[in-house]
PDB file of C-alpha atoms and ligand atoms in Angstrom:
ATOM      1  CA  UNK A1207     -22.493 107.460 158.002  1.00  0.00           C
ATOM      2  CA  UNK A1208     -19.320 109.391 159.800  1.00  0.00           C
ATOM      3  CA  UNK A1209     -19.082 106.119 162.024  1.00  0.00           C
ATOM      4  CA  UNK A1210     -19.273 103.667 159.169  1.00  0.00           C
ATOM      5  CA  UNK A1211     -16.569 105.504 157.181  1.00  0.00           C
ATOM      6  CA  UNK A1212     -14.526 105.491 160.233  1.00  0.00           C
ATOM      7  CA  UNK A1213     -14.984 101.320 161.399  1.00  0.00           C
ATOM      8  CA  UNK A1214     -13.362 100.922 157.592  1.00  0.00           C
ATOM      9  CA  UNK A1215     -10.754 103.218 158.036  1.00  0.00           C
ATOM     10  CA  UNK A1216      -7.982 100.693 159.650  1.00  0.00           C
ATOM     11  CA  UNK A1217      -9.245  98.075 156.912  1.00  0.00           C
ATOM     12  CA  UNK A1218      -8.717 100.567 153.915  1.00  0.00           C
ATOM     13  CA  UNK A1219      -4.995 101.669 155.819  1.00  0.00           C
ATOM     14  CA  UNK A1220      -3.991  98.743 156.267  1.00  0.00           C
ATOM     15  CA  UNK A1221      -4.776  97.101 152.224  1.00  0.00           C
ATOM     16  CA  UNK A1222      -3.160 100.641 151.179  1.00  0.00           C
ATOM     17  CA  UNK A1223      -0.035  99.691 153.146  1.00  0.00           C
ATOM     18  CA  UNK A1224       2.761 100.306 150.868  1.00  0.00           C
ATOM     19  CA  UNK A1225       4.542  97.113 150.344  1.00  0.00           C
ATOM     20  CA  UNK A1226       7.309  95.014 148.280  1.00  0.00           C
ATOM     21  CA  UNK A1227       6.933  91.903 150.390  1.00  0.00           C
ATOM     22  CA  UNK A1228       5.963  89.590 146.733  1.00  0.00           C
ATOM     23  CA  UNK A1229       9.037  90.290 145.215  1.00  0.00           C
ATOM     24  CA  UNK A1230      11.245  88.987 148.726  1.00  0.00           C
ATOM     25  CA  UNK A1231      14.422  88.168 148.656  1.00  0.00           C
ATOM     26  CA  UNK A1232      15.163  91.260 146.301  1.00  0.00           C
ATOM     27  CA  UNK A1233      18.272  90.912 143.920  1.00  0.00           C
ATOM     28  CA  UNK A1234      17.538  93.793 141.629  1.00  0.00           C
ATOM     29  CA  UNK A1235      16.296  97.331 141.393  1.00  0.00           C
ATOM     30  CA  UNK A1236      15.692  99.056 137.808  1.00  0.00           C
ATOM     31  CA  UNK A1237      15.553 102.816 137.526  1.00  0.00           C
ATOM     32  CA  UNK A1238      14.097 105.416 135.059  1.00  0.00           C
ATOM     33  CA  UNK A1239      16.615 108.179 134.378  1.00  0.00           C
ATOM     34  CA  UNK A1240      14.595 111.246 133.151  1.00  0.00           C
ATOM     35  CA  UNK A1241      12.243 111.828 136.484  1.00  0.00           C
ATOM     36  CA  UNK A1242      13.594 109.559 138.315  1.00  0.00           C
ATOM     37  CA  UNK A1243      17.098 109.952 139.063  1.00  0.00           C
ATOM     38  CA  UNK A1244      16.697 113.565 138.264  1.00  0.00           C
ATOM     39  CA  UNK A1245      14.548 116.279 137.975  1.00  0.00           C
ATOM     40  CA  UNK A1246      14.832 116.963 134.504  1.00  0.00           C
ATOM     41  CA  UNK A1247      11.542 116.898 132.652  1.00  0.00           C
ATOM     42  CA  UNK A1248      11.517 120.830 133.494  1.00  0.00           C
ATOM     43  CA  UNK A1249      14.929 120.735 131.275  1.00  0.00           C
ATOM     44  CA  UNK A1250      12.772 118.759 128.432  1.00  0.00           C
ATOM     45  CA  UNK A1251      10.243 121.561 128.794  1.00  0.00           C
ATOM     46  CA  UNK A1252      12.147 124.460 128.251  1.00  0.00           C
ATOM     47  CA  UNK A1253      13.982 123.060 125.903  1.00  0.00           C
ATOM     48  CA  UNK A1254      10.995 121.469 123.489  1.00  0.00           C
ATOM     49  CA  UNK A1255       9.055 125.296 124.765  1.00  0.00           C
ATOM     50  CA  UNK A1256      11.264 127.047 123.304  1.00  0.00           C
ATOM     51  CA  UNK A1257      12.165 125.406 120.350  1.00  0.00           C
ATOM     52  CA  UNK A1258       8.329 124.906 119.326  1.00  0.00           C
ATOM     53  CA  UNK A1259       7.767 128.567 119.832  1.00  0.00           C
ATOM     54  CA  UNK A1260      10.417 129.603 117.416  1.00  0.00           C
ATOM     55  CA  UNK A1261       8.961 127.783 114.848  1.00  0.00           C
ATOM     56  CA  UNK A1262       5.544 128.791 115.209  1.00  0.00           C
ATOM     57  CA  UNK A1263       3.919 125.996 116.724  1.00  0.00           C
ATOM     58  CA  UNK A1264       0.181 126.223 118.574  1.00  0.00           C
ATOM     59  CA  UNK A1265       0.225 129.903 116.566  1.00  0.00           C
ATOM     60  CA  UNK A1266       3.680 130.729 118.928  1.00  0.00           C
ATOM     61  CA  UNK A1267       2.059 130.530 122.108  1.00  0.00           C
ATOM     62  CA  UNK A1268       4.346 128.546 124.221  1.00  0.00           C
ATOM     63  CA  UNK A1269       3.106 125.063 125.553  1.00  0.00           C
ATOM     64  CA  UNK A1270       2.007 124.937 129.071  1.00  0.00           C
ATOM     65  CA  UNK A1271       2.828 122.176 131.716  1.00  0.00           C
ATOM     66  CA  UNK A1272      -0.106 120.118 131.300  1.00  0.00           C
ATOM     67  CA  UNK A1273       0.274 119.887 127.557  1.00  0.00           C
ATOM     68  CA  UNK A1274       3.923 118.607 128.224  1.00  0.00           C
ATOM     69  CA  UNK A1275       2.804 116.278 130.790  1.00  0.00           C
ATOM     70  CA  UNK A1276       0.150 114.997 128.913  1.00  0.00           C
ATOM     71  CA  UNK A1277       2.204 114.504 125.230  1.00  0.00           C
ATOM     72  CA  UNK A1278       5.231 114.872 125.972  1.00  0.00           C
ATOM     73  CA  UNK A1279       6.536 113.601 129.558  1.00  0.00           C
ATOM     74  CA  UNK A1280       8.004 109.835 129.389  1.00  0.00           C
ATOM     75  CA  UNK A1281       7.264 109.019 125.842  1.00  0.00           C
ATOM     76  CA  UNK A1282       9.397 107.782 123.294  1.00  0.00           C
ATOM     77  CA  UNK A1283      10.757 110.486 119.996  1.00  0.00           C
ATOM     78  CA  UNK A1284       8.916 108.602 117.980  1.00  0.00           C
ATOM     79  CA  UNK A1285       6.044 109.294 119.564  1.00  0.00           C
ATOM     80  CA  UNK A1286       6.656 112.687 120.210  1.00  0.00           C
ATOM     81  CA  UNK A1287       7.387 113.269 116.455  1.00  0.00           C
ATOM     82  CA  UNK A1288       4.023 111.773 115.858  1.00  0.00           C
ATOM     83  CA  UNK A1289       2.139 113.548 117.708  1.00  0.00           C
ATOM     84  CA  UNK A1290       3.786 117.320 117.377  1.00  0.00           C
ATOM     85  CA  UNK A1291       3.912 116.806 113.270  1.00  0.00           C
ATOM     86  CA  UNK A1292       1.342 114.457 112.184  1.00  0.00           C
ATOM     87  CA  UNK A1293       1.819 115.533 108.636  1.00  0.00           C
ATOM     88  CA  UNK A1294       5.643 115.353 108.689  1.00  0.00           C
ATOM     89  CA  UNK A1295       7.392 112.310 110.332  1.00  0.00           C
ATOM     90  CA  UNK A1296      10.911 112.851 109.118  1.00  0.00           C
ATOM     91  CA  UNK A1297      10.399 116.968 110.041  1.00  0.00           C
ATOM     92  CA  UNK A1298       9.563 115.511 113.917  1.00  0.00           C
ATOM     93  CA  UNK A1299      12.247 113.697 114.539  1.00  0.00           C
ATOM     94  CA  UNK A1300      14.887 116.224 113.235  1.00  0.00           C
ATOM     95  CA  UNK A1301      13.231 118.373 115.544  1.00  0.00           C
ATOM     96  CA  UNK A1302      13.457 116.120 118.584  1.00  0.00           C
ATOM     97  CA  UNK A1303      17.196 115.459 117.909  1.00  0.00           C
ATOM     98  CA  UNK A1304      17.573 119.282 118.020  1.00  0.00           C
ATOM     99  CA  UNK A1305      15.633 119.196 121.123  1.00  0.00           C
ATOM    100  CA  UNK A1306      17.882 116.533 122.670  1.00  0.00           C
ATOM    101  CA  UNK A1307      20.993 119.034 121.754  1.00  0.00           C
ATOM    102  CA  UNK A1308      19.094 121.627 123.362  1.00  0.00           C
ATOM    103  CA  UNK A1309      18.387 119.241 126.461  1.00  0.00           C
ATOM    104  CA  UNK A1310      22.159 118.344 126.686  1.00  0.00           C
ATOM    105  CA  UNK A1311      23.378 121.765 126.842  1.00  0.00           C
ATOM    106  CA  UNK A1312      21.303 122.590 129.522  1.00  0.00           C
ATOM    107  CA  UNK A1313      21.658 119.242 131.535  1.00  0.00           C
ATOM    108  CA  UNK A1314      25.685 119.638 131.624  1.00  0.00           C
ATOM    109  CA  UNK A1315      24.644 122.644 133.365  1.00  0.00           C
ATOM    110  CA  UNK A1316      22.225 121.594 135.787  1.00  0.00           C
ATOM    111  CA  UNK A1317      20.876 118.579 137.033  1.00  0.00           C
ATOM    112  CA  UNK A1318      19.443 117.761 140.413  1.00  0.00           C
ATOM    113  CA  UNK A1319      19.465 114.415 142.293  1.00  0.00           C
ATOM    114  CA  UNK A1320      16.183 113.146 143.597  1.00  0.00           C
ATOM    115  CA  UNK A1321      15.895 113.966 147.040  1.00  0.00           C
ATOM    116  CA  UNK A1322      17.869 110.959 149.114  1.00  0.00           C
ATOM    117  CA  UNK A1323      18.720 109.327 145.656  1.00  0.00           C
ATOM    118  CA  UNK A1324      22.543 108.591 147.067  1.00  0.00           C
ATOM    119  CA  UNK A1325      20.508 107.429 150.297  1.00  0.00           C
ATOM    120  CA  UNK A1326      18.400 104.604 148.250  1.00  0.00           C
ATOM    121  CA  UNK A1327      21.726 103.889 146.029  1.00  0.00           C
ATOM    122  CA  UNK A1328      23.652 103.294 148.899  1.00  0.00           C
ATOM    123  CA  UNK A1329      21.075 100.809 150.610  1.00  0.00           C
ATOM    124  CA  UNK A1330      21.242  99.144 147.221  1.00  0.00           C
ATOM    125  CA  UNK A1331      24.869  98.828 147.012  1.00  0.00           C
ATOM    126  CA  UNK A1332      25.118  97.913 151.086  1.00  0.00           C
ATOM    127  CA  UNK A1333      22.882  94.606 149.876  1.00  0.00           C
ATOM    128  CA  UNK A1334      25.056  93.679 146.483  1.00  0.00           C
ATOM    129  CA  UNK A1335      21.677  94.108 144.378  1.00  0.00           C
ATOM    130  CA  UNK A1336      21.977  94.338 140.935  1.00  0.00           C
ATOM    131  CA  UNK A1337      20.965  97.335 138.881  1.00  0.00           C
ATOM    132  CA  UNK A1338      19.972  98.728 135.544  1.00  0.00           C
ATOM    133  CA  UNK A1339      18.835 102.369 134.123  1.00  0.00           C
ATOM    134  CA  UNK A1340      15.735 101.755 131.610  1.00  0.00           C
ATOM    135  CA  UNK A1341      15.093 104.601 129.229  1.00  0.00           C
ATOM    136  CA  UNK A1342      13.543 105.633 126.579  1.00  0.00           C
ATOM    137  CA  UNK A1343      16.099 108.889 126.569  1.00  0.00           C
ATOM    138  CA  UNK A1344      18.627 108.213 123.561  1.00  0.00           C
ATOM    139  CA  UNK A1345      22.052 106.981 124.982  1.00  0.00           C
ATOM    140  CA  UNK A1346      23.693 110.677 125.132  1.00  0.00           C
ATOM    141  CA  UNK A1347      21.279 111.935 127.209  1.00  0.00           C
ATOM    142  CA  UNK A1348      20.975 108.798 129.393  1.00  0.00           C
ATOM    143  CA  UNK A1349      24.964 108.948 129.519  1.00  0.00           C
ATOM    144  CA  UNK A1350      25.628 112.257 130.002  1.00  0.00           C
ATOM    145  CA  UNK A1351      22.712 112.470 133.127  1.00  0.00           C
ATOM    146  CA  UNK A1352      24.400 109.080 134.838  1.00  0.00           C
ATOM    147  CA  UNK A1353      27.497 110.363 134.742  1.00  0.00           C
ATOM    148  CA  UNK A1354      26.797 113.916 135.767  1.00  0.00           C
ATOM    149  CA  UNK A1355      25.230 112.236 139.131  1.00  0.00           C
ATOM    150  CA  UNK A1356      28.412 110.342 139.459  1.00  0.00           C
ATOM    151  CA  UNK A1357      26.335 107.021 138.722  1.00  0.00           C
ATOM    152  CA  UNK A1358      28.129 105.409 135.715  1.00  0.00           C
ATOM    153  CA  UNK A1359      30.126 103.291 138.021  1.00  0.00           C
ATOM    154  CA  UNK A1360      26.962 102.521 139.670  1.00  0.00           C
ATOM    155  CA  UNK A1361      24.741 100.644 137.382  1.00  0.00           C
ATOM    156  CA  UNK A1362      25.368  97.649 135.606  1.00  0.00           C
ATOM    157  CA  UNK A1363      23.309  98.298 132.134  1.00  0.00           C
ATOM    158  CA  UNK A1364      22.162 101.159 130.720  1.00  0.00           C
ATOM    159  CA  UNK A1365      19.056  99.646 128.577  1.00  0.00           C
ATOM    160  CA  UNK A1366      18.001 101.995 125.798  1.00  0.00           C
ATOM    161  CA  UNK A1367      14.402 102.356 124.447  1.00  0.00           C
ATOM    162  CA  UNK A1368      15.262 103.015 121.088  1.00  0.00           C
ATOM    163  CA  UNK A1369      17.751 100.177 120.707  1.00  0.00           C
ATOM    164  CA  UNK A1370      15.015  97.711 121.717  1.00  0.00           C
ATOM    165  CA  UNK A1371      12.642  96.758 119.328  1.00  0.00           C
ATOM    166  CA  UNK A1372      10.004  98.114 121.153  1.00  0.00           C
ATOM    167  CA  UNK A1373      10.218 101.004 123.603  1.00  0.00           C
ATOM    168  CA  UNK A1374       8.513 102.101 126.890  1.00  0.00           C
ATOM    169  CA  UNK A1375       5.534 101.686 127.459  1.00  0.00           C
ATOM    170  CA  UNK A1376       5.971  98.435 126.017  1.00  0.00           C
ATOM    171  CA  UNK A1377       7.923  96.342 128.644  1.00  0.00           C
ATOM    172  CA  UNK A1378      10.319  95.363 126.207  1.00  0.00           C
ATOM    173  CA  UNK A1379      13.104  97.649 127.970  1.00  0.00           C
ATOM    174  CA  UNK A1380      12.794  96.304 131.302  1.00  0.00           C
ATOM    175  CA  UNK A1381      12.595  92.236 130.285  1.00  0.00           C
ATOM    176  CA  UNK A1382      16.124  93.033 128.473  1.00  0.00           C
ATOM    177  CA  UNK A1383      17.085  94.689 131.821  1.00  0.00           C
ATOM    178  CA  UNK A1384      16.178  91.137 133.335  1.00  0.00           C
ATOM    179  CA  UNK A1385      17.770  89.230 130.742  1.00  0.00           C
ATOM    180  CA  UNK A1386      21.034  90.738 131.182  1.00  0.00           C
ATOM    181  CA  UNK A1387      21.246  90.683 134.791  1.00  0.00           C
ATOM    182  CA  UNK A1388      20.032  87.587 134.796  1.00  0.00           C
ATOM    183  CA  UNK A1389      17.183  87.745 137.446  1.00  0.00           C
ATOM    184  CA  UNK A1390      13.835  87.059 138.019  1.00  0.00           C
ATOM    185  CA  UNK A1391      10.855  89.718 137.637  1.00  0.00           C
ATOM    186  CA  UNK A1392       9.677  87.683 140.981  1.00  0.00           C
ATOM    187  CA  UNK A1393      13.004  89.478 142.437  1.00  0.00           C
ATOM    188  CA  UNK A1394      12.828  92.556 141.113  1.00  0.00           C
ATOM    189  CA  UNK A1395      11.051  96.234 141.641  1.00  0.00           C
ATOM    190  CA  UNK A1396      11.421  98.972 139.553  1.00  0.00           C
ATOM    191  CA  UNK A1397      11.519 102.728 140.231  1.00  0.00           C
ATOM    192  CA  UNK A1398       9.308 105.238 137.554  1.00  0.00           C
ATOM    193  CA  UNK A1399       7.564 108.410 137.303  1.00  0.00           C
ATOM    194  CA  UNK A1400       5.812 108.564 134.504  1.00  0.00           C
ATOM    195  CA  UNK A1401       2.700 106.808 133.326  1.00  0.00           C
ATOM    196  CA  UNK A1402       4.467 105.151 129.889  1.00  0.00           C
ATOM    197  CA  UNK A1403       7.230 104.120 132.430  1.00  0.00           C
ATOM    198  CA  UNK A1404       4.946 102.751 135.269  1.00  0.00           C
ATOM    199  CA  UNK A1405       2.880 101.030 132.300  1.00  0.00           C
ATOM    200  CA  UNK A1406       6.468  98.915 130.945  1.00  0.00           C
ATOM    201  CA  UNK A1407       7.093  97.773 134.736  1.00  0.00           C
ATOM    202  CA  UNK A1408       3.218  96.490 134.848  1.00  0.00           C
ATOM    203  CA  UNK A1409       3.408  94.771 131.687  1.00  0.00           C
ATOM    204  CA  UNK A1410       6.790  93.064 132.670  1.00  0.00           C
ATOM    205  CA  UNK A1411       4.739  91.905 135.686  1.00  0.00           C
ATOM    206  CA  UNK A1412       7.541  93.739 138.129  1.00  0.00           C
ATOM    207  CA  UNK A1413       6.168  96.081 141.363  1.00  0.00           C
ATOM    208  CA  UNK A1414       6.680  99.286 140.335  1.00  0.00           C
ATOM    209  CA  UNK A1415       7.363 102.298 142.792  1.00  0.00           C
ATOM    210  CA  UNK A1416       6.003 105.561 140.565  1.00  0.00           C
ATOM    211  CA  UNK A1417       7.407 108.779 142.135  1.00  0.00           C
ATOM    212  CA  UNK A1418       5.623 111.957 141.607  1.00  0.00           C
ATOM    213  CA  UNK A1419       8.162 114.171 140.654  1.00  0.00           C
ATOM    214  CA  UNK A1420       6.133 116.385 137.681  1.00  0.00           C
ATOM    215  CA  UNK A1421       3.495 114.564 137.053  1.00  0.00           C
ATOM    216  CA  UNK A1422      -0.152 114.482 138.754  1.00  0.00           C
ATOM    217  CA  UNK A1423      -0.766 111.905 141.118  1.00  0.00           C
ATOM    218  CA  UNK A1424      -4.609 110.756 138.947  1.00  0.00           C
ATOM    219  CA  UNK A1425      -2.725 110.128 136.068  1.00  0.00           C
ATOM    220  CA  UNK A1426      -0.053 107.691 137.451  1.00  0.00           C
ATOM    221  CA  UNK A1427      -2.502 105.729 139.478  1.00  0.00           C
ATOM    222  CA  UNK A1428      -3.908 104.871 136.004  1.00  0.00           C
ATOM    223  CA  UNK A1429      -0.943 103.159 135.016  1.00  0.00           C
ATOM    224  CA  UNK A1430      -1.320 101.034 138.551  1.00  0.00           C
ATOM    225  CA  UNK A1431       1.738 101.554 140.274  1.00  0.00           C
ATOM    226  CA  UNK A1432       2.892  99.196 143.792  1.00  0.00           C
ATOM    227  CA  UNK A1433       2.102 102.816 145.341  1.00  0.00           C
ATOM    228  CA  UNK A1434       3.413 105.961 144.512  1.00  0.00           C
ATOM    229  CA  UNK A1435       6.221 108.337 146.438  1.00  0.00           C
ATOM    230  CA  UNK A1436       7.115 112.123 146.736  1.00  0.00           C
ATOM    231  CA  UNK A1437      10.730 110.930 146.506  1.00  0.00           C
ATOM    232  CA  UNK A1438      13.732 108.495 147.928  1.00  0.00           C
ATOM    233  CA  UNK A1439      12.869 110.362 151.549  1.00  0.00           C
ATOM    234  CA  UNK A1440       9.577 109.472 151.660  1.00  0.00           C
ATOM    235  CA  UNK A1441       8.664 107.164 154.714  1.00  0.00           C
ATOM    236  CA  UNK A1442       5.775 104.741 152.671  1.00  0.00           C
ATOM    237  CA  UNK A1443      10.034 103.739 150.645  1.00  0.00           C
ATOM    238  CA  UNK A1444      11.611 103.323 153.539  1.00  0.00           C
ATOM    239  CA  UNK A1445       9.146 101.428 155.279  1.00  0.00           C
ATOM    240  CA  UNK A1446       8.837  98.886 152.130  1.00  0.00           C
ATOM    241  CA  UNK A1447      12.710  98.674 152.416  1.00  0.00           C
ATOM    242  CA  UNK A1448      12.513  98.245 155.857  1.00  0.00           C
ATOM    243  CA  UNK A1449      10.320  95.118 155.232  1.00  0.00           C
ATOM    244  CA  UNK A1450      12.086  93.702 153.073  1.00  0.00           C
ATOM    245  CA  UNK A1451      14.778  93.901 155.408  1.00  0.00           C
ATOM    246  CA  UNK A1452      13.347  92.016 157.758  1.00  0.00           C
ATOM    247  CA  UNK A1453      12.054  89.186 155.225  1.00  0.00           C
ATOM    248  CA  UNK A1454      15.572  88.349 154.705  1.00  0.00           C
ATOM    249  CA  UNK A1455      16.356  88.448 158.260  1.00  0.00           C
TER     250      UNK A1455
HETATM  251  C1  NAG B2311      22.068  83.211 135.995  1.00  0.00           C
HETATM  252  O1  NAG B2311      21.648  83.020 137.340  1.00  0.00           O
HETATM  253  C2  NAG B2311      21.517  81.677 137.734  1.00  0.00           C
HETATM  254  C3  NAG B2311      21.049  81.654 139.182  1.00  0.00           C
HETATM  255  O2  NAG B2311      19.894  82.419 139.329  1.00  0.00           O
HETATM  256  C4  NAG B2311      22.845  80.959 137.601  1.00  0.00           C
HETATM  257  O3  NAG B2311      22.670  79.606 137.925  1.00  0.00           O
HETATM  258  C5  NAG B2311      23.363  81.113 136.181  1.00  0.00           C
HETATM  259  O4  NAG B2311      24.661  80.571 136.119  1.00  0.00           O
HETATM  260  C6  NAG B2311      23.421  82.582 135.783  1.00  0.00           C
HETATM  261  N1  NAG B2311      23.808  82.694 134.391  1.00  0.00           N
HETATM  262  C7  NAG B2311      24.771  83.487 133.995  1.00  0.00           C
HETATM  263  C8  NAG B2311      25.028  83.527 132.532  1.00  0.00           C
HETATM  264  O5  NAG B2311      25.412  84.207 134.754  1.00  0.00           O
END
């Protein structure tokens, strides 16, 4: 049995190889923000933690991580507001703007890069690729995180989830992100870490590169990413980059 498993081991290596090659010769990358530029989701949890315990919510016992990650992590207000208040739409989405105050206050005091994030912008830049940030985050938060990384100058478009008609996980947001760069999905990966983000890149047919910042490895294999990544160091990146590299060569 131990031999079998074995004989298929180079077979199953080699289909699992992490790879880009389809969408050769790249002209664009499109990035998450929340997650993906940053580790900030544990900002989102504090901040919706705290606020749900003053008012009571799950009889004041705070929310763990796995409820966040499972309700909370990626999705859209809306959503959010849905799901926390069932009974009282308007009552969920004042609370989630309070939250994003909340979030803002603690983001202008600390954010962290990705690990190698200024390495993967700078390969981007060294190649004249286009680029976009996709988010569902409302445009303060999106703004305030860019430009706290020192990445406003660095993108081209900021898309916004809630001034599409549809946001994450419907692909809406990144086709836009296409539209106004003007290039192909066939030219054109995008970078995500959470299942509603990994599930917009599917459904606009792009590769998508899901990073597991926060969230559990099962889960964003559901959403069928190109393969997933610890972060911009990993190796499985660099040697899809690498690739791709020698494509155009
Ligand atoms: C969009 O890109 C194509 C080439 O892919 C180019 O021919 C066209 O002029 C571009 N359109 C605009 C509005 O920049």
């Amino acid at each position: 049995m131990l031999a079998i498993l074995l004989n298929l081991l180079p077979l199953f290596l080699e289909s699992s190889k992490p790879s880009l090659a389809k969408v050769a010769p790249l002209k664009a990358v499109l990035f998450d923000v929340d997650g993906t530029l940053c580790d900030s989701d544990p900002l989102h949890h504090i901040a919706f933690r705290e606020m749900l315990q003053e008012i009571g919510f799950n009889g004041g016992v705070p929310i763990t991580e796995d409820y966040f990650a499972e309700n909370i992590a990626g999705k859209h207000n809306d959503d959010i507001a849905k799901h926390l208040f069932p009974n009282d739409l308007p009552r969920g989405l004042k609370f989630c703007e309070e939250k994003e105050e909340m979030f803002r206050r603690l983001a202008s005091k600390q954010l962290t890069p990705l690990n190698g994030l200024y390495k993967v912008k700078k390969w981007v830049e060294d190649r004249g690729l286009k680029r976009a940030a996709v988010t569902n985050a409302p445009r303060p938060n999106a703004e305030l995180m860019i430009s706290k990384l020192g990445l406003s100058d660095f993108f081209d478009v900021v898309i916004i989830g809630d001034e599409c008609e549809h946001a994450k996980p419907h692909p809406e947001p990144y086709l836009k992100a296409l539209e106004v760069l003007n290039v192909s999905k066939d030219h054109t990966f995008v970078f995500e870490d959470s299942v509603s983000g990994i599930k917009a890149g599917v459904a606009a047919e792009m590769p998508v590169v899901g990073i597991t910042t926060r969230n559990p490895e099962h889960s964003l294999l559901e959403a069928k990413p190109t393969f997933l990544i610890k972060d911009y160091e990993d190796p499985k990146l660099w040697a899809a980059l690498e690739e791709l590299d020698k494509m155009k060569a």
